[in-house]
Amino acid sequence: MCGRFSQTKTLDDLAAFFELYELFQKPNLQPRWNIAPTQATAVVRAQAGKRDIALLRWGFAGPNNAPLINARAETASSKPTFADAFAQRRCLIPADSFYDWQAVEGQKQKQPWRIGLKGGGLFAFAGLWQPEPAFGNADCFTILTTVANDYLSSLHERMPVILPREQFGLWLDPATPRPILQRLMQSYPAAEMARYRVTPVVNGVKTDGPECFAPLNAALKVA
């Protein structure tokens, strides 16, 4: 799954990476080290045939308005909650890392890990978006998940769908056939990923600063 992530790059960085040539709006982006459900963050969408970026709220409205922050790639196209968005409103969620938690024998508190790509660069989660009447018709997004690759399966059985840049156009294009979309939602190659243990400070949803990236122990960092 994906329950927290970071996006610390500038709007110019995102514009270059996602090829946002003519922005309809220029959101005031701030570095985010610990984005949590129900919070707003940058999302890239196709508007009027061109890519644009806006701040959207994380989580579709679920039972009792609990946020549905993830959707399973295997079933999103057929589930009533996600099917319409899957068919018509796909998006990209910029990120430079995400977090997962690992159970540790003999300890009550799980160990948080920061996960990203080797080199620490930008990437994009595959997502869906839609306006939610339960939240005042605010545009909201959810992140698609798939089976974890071998590198991450010891932390969790699921991982977010990360799309290579060459697949961005296919994902955003409303005309892309469903079978092709299903093939895009694969586990990201393990050899291209990196992770390391971070301190428990990231557990607090109100903590959102560079301290979230601090290694638990530099000797444990995985390249």
PDB file of C-alpha atoms in Angstrom:
ATOM      1  CA  MET A   1       0.000   0.000   0.000  1.00  0.00           C
ATOM      2  CA  CYS A   2       1.006   3.643   0.140  1.00  0.00           C
ATOM      3  CA  GLY A   3       0.051   5.635   3.223  1.00  0.00           C
ATOM      4  CA  ARG A   4       2.666   8.410   3.248  1.00  0.00           C
ATOM      5  CA  PHE A   5       4.998   9.938   0.688  1.00  0.00           C
ATOM      6  CA  SER A   6       7.161  12.977  -0.018  1.00  0.00           C
ATOM      7  CA  GLN A   7       7.405  15.560  -2.783  1.00  0.00           C
ATOM      8  CA  THR A   8      10.124  18.130  -2.131  1.00  0.00           C
ATOM      9  CA  LYS A   9      10.786  19.415  -5.654  1.00  0.00           C
ATOM     10  CA  THR A  10       9.869  22.854  -7.039  1.00  0.00           C
ATOM     11  CA  LEU A  11       7.132  23.673  -9.532  1.00  0.00           C
ATOM     12  CA  ASP A  12       9.821  24.255 -12.164  1.00  0.00           C
ATOM     13  CA  ASP A  13      11.236  20.776 -11.450  1.00  0.00           C
ATOM     14  CA  LEU A  14       7.797  19.225 -11.896  1.00  0.00           C
ATOM     15  CA  ALA A  15       7.052  21.248 -15.023  1.00  0.00           C
ATOM     16  CA  ALA A  16      10.242  19.978 -16.669  1.00  0.00           C
ATOM     17  CA  PHE A  17       9.821  16.357 -15.555  1.00  0.00           C
ATOM     18  CA  PHE A  18       6.149  16.076 -16.560  1.00  0.00           C
ATOM     19  CA  GLU A  19       6.444  18.282 -19.669  1.00  0.00           C
ATOM     20  CA  LEU A  20       3.975  20.884 -18.431  1.00  0.00           C
ATOM     21  CA  TYR A  21       4.440  23.436 -21.190  1.00  0.00           C
ATOM     22  CA  GLU A  22       1.368  25.637 -20.638  1.00  0.00           C
ATOM     23  CA  LEU A  23       0.108  25.677 -17.068  1.00  0.00           C
ATOM     24  CA  PHE A  24      -3.530  26.630 -16.558  1.00  0.00           C
ATOM     25  CA  GLN A  25      -2.670  27.492 -12.984  1.00  0.00           C
ATOM     26  CA  LYS A  26       0.488  27.699 -10.915  1.00  0.00           C
ATOM     27  CA  PRO A  27      -0.150  26.216  -7.474  1.00  0.00           C
ATOM     28  CA  ASN A  28       1.984  27.467  -4.626  1.00  0.00           C
ATOM     29  CA  LEU A  29       3.948  24.288  -4.007  1.00  0.00           C
ATOM     30  CA  GLN A  30       5.879  23.878  -0.789  1.00  0.00           C
ATOM     31  CA  PRO A  31       8.365  21.069  -0.044  1.00  0.00           C
ATOM     32  CA  ARG A  32       6.526  18.158   1.586  1.00  0.00           C
ATOM     33  CA  TRP A  33       8.470  15.500   3.466  1.00  0.00           C
ATOM     34  CA  ASN A  34       5.542  13.582   4.949  1.00  0.00           C
ATOM     35  CA  ILE A  35       2.299  13.844   2.970  1.00  0.00           C
ATOM     36  CA  ALA A  36      -0.567  12.106   4.769  1.00  0.00           C
ATOM     37  CA  PRO A  37      -4.127  11.094   3.805  1.00  0.00           C
ATOM     38  CA  THR A  38      -6.716  13.929   3.555  1.00  0.00           C
ATOM     39  CA  GLN A  39      -3.939  16.450   2.872  1.00  0.00           C
ATOM     40  CA  ALA A  40      -3.556  18.282  -0.450  1.00  0.00           C
ATOM     41  CA  THR A  41      -0.630  17.747  -2.786  1.00  0.00           C
ATOM     42  CA  ALA A  42       0.350  18.205  -6.435  1.00  0.00           C
ATOM     43  CA  VAL A  43      -1.356  16.038  -9.041  1.00  0.00           C
ATOM     44  CA  VAL A  44      -0.790  16.043 -12.811  1.00  0.00           C
ATOM     45  CA  ARG A  45      -3.857  15.650 -15.039  1.00  0.00           C
ATOM     46  CA  ALA A  46      -4.749  15.967 -18.717  1.00  0.00           C
ATOM     47  CA  GLN A  47      -6.964  19.013 -19.202  1.00  0.00           C
ATOM     48  CA  ALA A  48      -8.215  20.061 -22.648  1.00  0.00           C
ATOM     49  CA  GLY A  49      -5.659  17.735 -24.216  1.00  0.00           C
ATOM     50  CA  LYS A  50      -2.736  19.254 -22.290  1.00  0.00           C
ATOM     51  CA  ARG A  51      -1.069  18.318 -19.027  1.00  0.00           C
ATOM     52  CA  ASP A  52      -1.709  20.529 -16.048  1.00  0.00           C
ATOM     53  CA  ILE A  53      -0.975  20.457 -12.323  1.00  0.00           C
ATOM     54  CA  ALA A  54      -3.199  21.248  -9.347  1.00  0.00           C
ATOM     55  CA  LEU A  55      -3.474  20.603  -5.620  1.00  0.00           C
ATOM     56  CA  LEU A  56      -5.873  17.741  -4.851  1.00  0.00           C
ATOM     57  CA  ARG A  57      -7.027  16.152  -1.595  1.00  0.00           C
ATOM     58  CA  TRP A  58      -5.733  12.634  -0.915  1.00  0.00           C
ATOM     59  CA  GLY A  59      -8.488  10.058  -0.555  1.00  0.00           C
ATOM     60  CA  PHE A  60     -11.817   9.269  -2.198  1.00  0.00           C
ATOM     61  CA  ALA A  61     -14.826   9.246   0.102  1.00  0.00           C
ATOM     62  CA  GLY A  62     -15.371   5.794   1.569  1.00  0.00           C
ATOM     63  CA  PRO A  63     -17.840   4.455   4.138  1.00  0.00           C
ATOM     64  CA  ASN A  64     -18.541   7.130   6.769  1.00  0.00           C
ATOM     65  CA  ASN A  65     -16.340   9.390   4.612  1.00  0.00           C
ATOM     66  CA  ALA A  66     -13.182   7.519   5.630  1.00  0.00           C
ATOM     67  CA  PRO A  67     -10.530   8.300   2.987  1.00  0.00           C
ATOM     68  CA  LEU A  68      -9.916   5.608   0.380  1.00  0.00           C
ATOM     69  CA  ILE A  69      -6.261   6.404  -0.226  1.00  0.00           C
ATOM     70  CA  ASN A  70      -5.415   3.352  -2.350  1.00  0.00           C
ATOM     71  CA  ALA A  71      -7.111   1.321  -5.075  1.00  0.00           C
ATOM     72  CA  ARG A  72      -6.009  -2.134  -6.158  1.00  0.00           C
ATOM     73  CA  ALA A  73      -4.704  -2.165  -9.727  1.00  0.00           C
ATOM     74  CA  GLU A  74      -6.183  -5.602 -10.322  1.00  0.00           C
ATOM     75  CA  THR A  75      -9.787  -4.516  -9.626  1.00  0.00           C
ATOM     76  CA  ALA A  76      -9.999  -0.710  -9.892  1.00  0.00           C
ATOM     77  CA  SER A  77     -11.454  -0.778 -13.403  1.00  0.00           C
ATOM     78  CA  SER A  78     -14.445  -2.857 -12.245  1.00  0.00           C
ATOM     79  CA  LYS A  79     -15.085  -1.642  -8.686  1.00  0.00           C
ATOM     80  CA  PRO A  80     -18.044   0.801  -8.554  1.00  0.00           C
ATOM     81  CA  THR A  81     -16.068   3.200  -6.343  1.00  0.00           C
ATOM     82  CA  PHE A  82     -13.220   3.550  -8.845  1.00  0.00           C
ATOM     83  CA  ALA A  83     -14.510   2.375 -12.257  1.00  0.00           C
ATOM     84  CA  ASP A  84     -15.677   5.747 -13.570  1.00  0.00           C
ATOM     85  CA  ALA A  85     -12.475   7.487 -12.502  1.00  0.00           C
ATOM     86  CA  PHE A  86     -10.393   4.675 -13.985  1.00  0.00           C
ATOM     87  CA  ALA A  87     -12.145   5.076 -17.324  1.00  0.00           C
ATOM     88  CA  GLN A  88     -12.165   8.883 -17.488  1.00  0.00           C
ATOM     89  CA  ARG A  89      -9.976  10.535 -14.835  1.00  0.00           C
ATOM     90  CA  ARG A  90      -6.527   9.032 -14.522  1.00  0.00           C
ATOM     91  CA  CYS A  91      -3.684  11.122 -13.109  1.00  0.00           C
ATOM     92  CA  LEU A  92      -0.039  11.130 -12.043  1.00  0.00           C
ATOM     93  CA  ILE A  93       1.038  11.892  -8.479  1.00  0.00           C
ATOM     94  CA  PRO A  94       4.564  13.357  -8.300  1.00  0.00           C
ATOM     95  CA  ALA A  95       6.791  11.967  -5.544  1.00  0.00           C
ATOM     96  CA  ASP A  96      10.432  11.578  -4.614  1.00  0.00           C
ATOM     97  CA  SER A  97       9.907   8.854  -1.991  1.00  0.00           C
ATOM     98  CA  PHE A  98       7.289   6.969  -0.011  1.00  0.00           C
ATOM     99  CA  TYR A  99       7.243   5.272   3.375  1.00  0.00           C
ATOM    100  CA  ASP A 100       6.391   1.804   4.582  1.00  0.00           C
ATOM    101  CA  TRP A 101       6.498   0.189   8.010  1.00  0.00           C
ATOM    102  CA  GLN A 102       8.013  -3.171   8.948  1.00  0.00           C
ATOM    103  CA  ALA A 103       7.067  -5.253  11.951  1.00  0.00           C
ATOM    104  CA  VAL A 104      10.072  -5.903  14.218  1.00  0.00           C
ATOM    105  CA  GLU A 105      10.115  -8.978  16.442  1.00  0.00           C
ATOM    106  CA  GLY A 106       9.953  -8.046  20.111  1.00  0.00           C
ATOM    107  CA  GLN A 107       8.957  -4.429  19.442  1.00  0.00           C
ATOM    108  CA  LYS A 108       5.483  -2.899  19.578  1.00  0.00           C
ATOM    109  CA  GLN A 109       6.334  -0.083  17.202  1.00  0.00           C
ATOM    110  CA  LYS A 110       6.951  -0.852  13.534  1.00  0.00           C
ATOM    111  CA  GLN A 111      10.118   0.377  11.849  1.00  0.00           C
ATOM    112  CA  PRO A 112       9.571   3.053   9.160  1.00  0.00           C
ATOM    113  CA  TRP A 113      11.485   2.869   5.885  1.00  0.00           C
ATOM    114  CA  ARG A 114      11.937   5.555   3.240  1.00  0.00           C
ATOM    115  CA  ILE A 115      11.723   4.130  -0.284  1.00  0.00           C
ATOM    116  CA  GLY A 116      12.471   5.692  -3.653  1.00  0.00           C
ATOM    117  CA  LEU A 117      14.518   5.360  -6.796  1.00  0.00           C
ATOM    118  CA  LYS A 118      18.295   5.080  -6.904  1.00  0.00           C
ATOM    119  CA  GLY A 119      19.658   8.598  -7.200  1.00  0.00           C
ATOM    120  CA  GLY A 120      16.705  10.094  -5.346  1.00  0.00           C
ATOM    121  CA  GLY A 121      14.977  11.548  -8.394  1.00  0.00           C
ATOM    122  CA  LEU A 122      11.352  12.346  -9.142  1.00  0.00           C
ATOM    123  CA  PHE A 123       8.885   9.666 -10.145  1.00  0.00           C
ATOM    124  CA  ALA A 124       5.117   9.325 -10.468  1.00  0.00           C
ATOM    125  CA  PHE A 125       2.476   7.119  -8.903  1.00  0.00           C
ATOM    126  CA  ALA A 126      -0.420   6.025 -11.091  1.00  0.00           C
ATOM    127  CA  GLY A 127      -3.573   7.578  -9.688  1.00  0.00           C
ATOM    128  CA  LEU A 128      -7.244   8.321 -10.197  1.00  0.00           C
ATOM    129  CA  TRP A 129      -9.128  11.500  -9.365  1.00  0.00           C
ATOM    130  CA  GLN A 130     -12.705  12.673  -9.025  1.00  0.00           C
ATOM    131  CA  PRO A 131     -14.765  15.425  -7.355  1.00  0.00           C
ATOM    132  CA  GLU A 132     -16.217  14.272  -4.041  1.00  0.00           C
ATOM    133  CA  PRO A 133     -19.595  15.712  -2.907  1.00  0.00           C
ATOM    134  CA  ALA A 134     -18.836  14.458   0.612  1.00  0.00           C
ATOM    135  CA  PHE A 135     -15.901  16.876   0.750  1.00  0.00           C
ATOM    136  CA  GLY A 136     -17.604  19.906  -0.777  1.00  0.00           C
ATOM    137  CA  ASN A 137     -16.973  18.708  -4.360  1.00  0.00           C
ATOM    138  CA  ALA A 138     -13.225  19.005  -3.779  1.00  0.00           C
ATOM    139  CA  ASP A 139     -11.172  17.152  -6.375  1.00  0.00           C
ATOM    140  CA  CYS A 140      -9.647  14.106  -4.677  1.00  0.00           C
ATOM    141  CA  PHE A 141      -7.171  11.426  -5.728  1.00  0.00           C
ATOM    142  CA  THR A 142      -6.269   7.868  -4.858  1.00  0.00           C
ATOM    143  CA  ILE A 143      -3.070   5.914  -5.559  1.00  0.00           C
ATOM    144  CA  LEU A 144      -3.119   2.562  -7.331  1.00  0.00           C
ATOM    145  CA  THR A 145      -1.233  -0.344  -5.780  1.00  0.00           C
ATOM    146  CA  THR A 146       0.055  -3.659  -7.076  1.00  0.00           C
ATOM    147  CA  VAL A 147       1.977  -6.686  -5.800  1.00  0.00           C
ATOM    148  CA  ALA A 148       5.268  -5.698  -4.169  1.00  0.00           C
ATOM    149  CA  ASN A 149       8.488  -6.539  -5.986  1.00  0.00           C
ATOM    150  CA  ASP A 150      11.121  -8.788  -4.371  1.00  0.00           C
ATOM    151  CA  TYR A 151      12.952  -5.786  -2.920  1.00  0.00           C
ATOM    152  CA  LEU A 152       9.935  -4.534  -0.964  1.00  0.00           C
ATOM    153  CA  SER A 153       7.958  -7.694  -0.229  1.00  0.00           C
ATOM    154  CA  SER A 154       9.647  -8.107   3.160  1.00  0.00           C
ATOM    155  CA  LEU A 155       8.108  -4.779   4.191  1.00  0.00           C
ATOM    156  CA  HIS A 156       4.627  -5.179   2.714  1.00  0.00           C
ATOM    157  CA  GLU A 157       2.832  -7.395   0.195  1.00  0.00           C
ATOM    158  CA  ARG A 158       1.674  -4.346  -1.792  1.00  0.00           C
ATOM    159  CA  MET A 159       3.444  -1.339  -3.298  1.00  0.00           C
ATOM    160  CA  PRO A 160       2.274   1.747  -5.204  1.00  0.00           C
ATOM    161  CA  VAL A 161       2.219   1.580  -8.986  1.00  0.00           C
ATOM    162  CA  ILE A 162       5.160   3.662 -10.265  1.00  0.00           C
ATOM    163  CA  LEU A 163       5.014   4.547 -13.942  1.00  0.00           C
ATOM    164  CA  PRO A 164       8.114   5.111 -16.118  1.00  0.00           C
ATOM    165  CA  ARG A 165       8.171   8.483 -17.888  1.00  0.00           C
ATOM    166  CA  GLU A 166       7.633   6.901 -21.295  1.00  0.00           C
ATOM    167  CA  GLN A 167       4.255   5.608 -20.079  1.00  0.00           C
ATOM    168  CA  PHE A 168       2.891   8.942 -18.811  1.00  0.00           C
ATOM    169  CA  GLY A 169       1.168   9.767 -22.086  1.00  0.00           C
ATOM    170  CA  LEU A 170      -0.579   6.410 -22.334  1.00  0.00           C
ATOM    171  CA  TRP A 171      -1.769   6.625 -18.747  1.00  0.00           C
ATOM    172  CA  LEU A 172      -3.225  10.125 -19.103  1.00  0.00           C
ATOM    173  CA  ASP A 173      -4.784   9.572 -22.530  1.00  0.00           C
ATOM    174  CA  PRO A 174      -8.527   8.849 -22.081  1.00  0.00           C
ATOM    175  CA  ALA A 175      -8.471   6.832 -25.319  1.00  0.00           C
ATOM    176  CA  THR A 176      -5.944   4.241 -24.107  1.00  0.00           C
ATOM    177  CA  PRO A 177      -7.669   0.810 -24.127  1.00  0.00           C
ATOM    178  CA  ARG A 178      -8.195  -0.925 -20.813  1.00  0.00           C
ATOM    179  CA  PRO A 179      -5.971  -3.940 -21.631  1.00  0.00           C
ATOM    180  CA  ILE A 180      -3.033  -1.607 -22.224  1.00  0.00           C
ATOM    181  CA  LEU A 181      -3.750   0.264 -18.989  1.00  0.00           C
ATOM    182  CA  GLN A 182      -3.772  -3.025 -17.092  1.00  0.00           C
ATOM    183  CA  ARG A 183      -0.364  -3.912 -18.520  1.00  0.00           C
ATOM    184  CA  LEU A 184       1.060  -0.577 -17.370  1.00  0.00           C
ATOM    185  CA  MET A 185       0.241  -1.278 -13.726  1.00  0.00           C
ATOM    186  CA  GLN A 186       3.188  -3.533 -12.930  1.00  0.00           C
ATOM    187  CA  SER A 187       5.564  -3.785  -9.985  1.00  0.00           C
ATOM    188  CA  TYR A 188       8.442  -1.366 -10.506  1.00  0.00           C
ATOM    189  CA  PRO A 189      11.820  -3.048 -11.187  1.00  0.00           C
ATOM    190  CA  ALA A 190      13.522  -3.895  -7.899  1.00  0.00           C
ATOM    191  CA  ALA A 191      17.000  -3.153  -9.252  1.00  0.00           C
ATOM    192  CA  GLU A 192      16.082   0.516  -9.773  1.00  0.00           C
ATOM    193  CA  MET A 193      14.897   1.150  -6.216  1.00  0.00           C
ATOM    194  CA  ALA A 194      16.568   2.144  -2.943  1.00  0.00           C
ATOM    195  CA  ARG A 195      15.458   2.197   0.693  1.00  0.00           C
ATOM    196  CA  TYR A 196      16.722   2.916   4.195  1.00  0.00           C
ATOM    197  CA  ARG A 197      15.431   2.971   7.751  1.00  0.00           C
ATOM    198  CA  VAL A 198      14.326   6.341   9.110  1.00  0.00           C
ATOM    199  CA  THR A 199      13.633   7.547  12.629  1.00  0.00           C
ATOM    200  CA  PRO A 200      10.141   7.214  14.177  1.00  0.00           C
ATOM    201  CA  VAL A 201       9.614  10.961  13.823  1.00  0.00           C
ATOM    202  CA  VAL A 202       7.923  10.256  10.492  1.00  0.00           C
ATOM    203  CA  ASN A 203       5.147   8.403  12.331  1.00  0.00           C
ATOM    204  CA  GLY A 204       3.558  11.705  13.348  1.00  0.00           C
ATOM    205  CA  VAL A 205       1.300  13.119  10.638  1.00  0.00           C
ATOM    206  CA  LYS A 206       2.003  16.655  11.871  1.00  0.00           C
ATOM    207  CA  THR A 207       5.747  16.216  11.345  1.00  0.00           C
ATOM    208  CA  ASP A 208       6.627  17.522   7.896  1.00  0.00           C
ATOM    209  CA  GLY A 209      10.242  18.608   7.633  1.00  0.00           C
ATOM    210  CA  PRO A 210      13.686  17.364   6.565  1.00  0.00           C
ATOM    211  CA  GLU A 211      13.956  15.404   9.810  1.00  0.00           C
ATOM    212  CA  CYS A 212      11.597  12.839   8.223  1.00  0.00           C
ATOM    213  CA  PHE A 213      14.448  11.809   5.898  1.00  0.00           C
ATOM    214  CA  ALA A 214      16.981  11.302   8.702  1.00  0.00           C
ATOM    215  CA  PRO A 215      18.413   7.741   8.677  1.00  0.00           C
ATOM    216  CA  LEU A 216      17.859   5.691  11.825  1.00  0.00           C
ATOM    217  CA  ASN A 217      21.477   4.665  11.604  1.00  0.00           C
ATOM    218  CA  ALA A 218      23.766   5.653   8.745  1.00  0.00           C
ATOM    219  CA  ALA A 219      25.372   2.208   8.863  1.00  0.00           C
ATOM    220  CA  LEU A 220      22.035   0.628   7.946  1.00  0.00           C
ATOM    221  CA  LYS A 221      21.421   2.722   4.850  1.00  0.00           C
ATOM    222  CA  VAL A 222      20.842   0.672   1.717  1.00  0.00           C
ATOM    223  CA  ALA A 223      22.183   2.076  -1.561  1.00  0.00           C
TER     224      ALA A 223
END
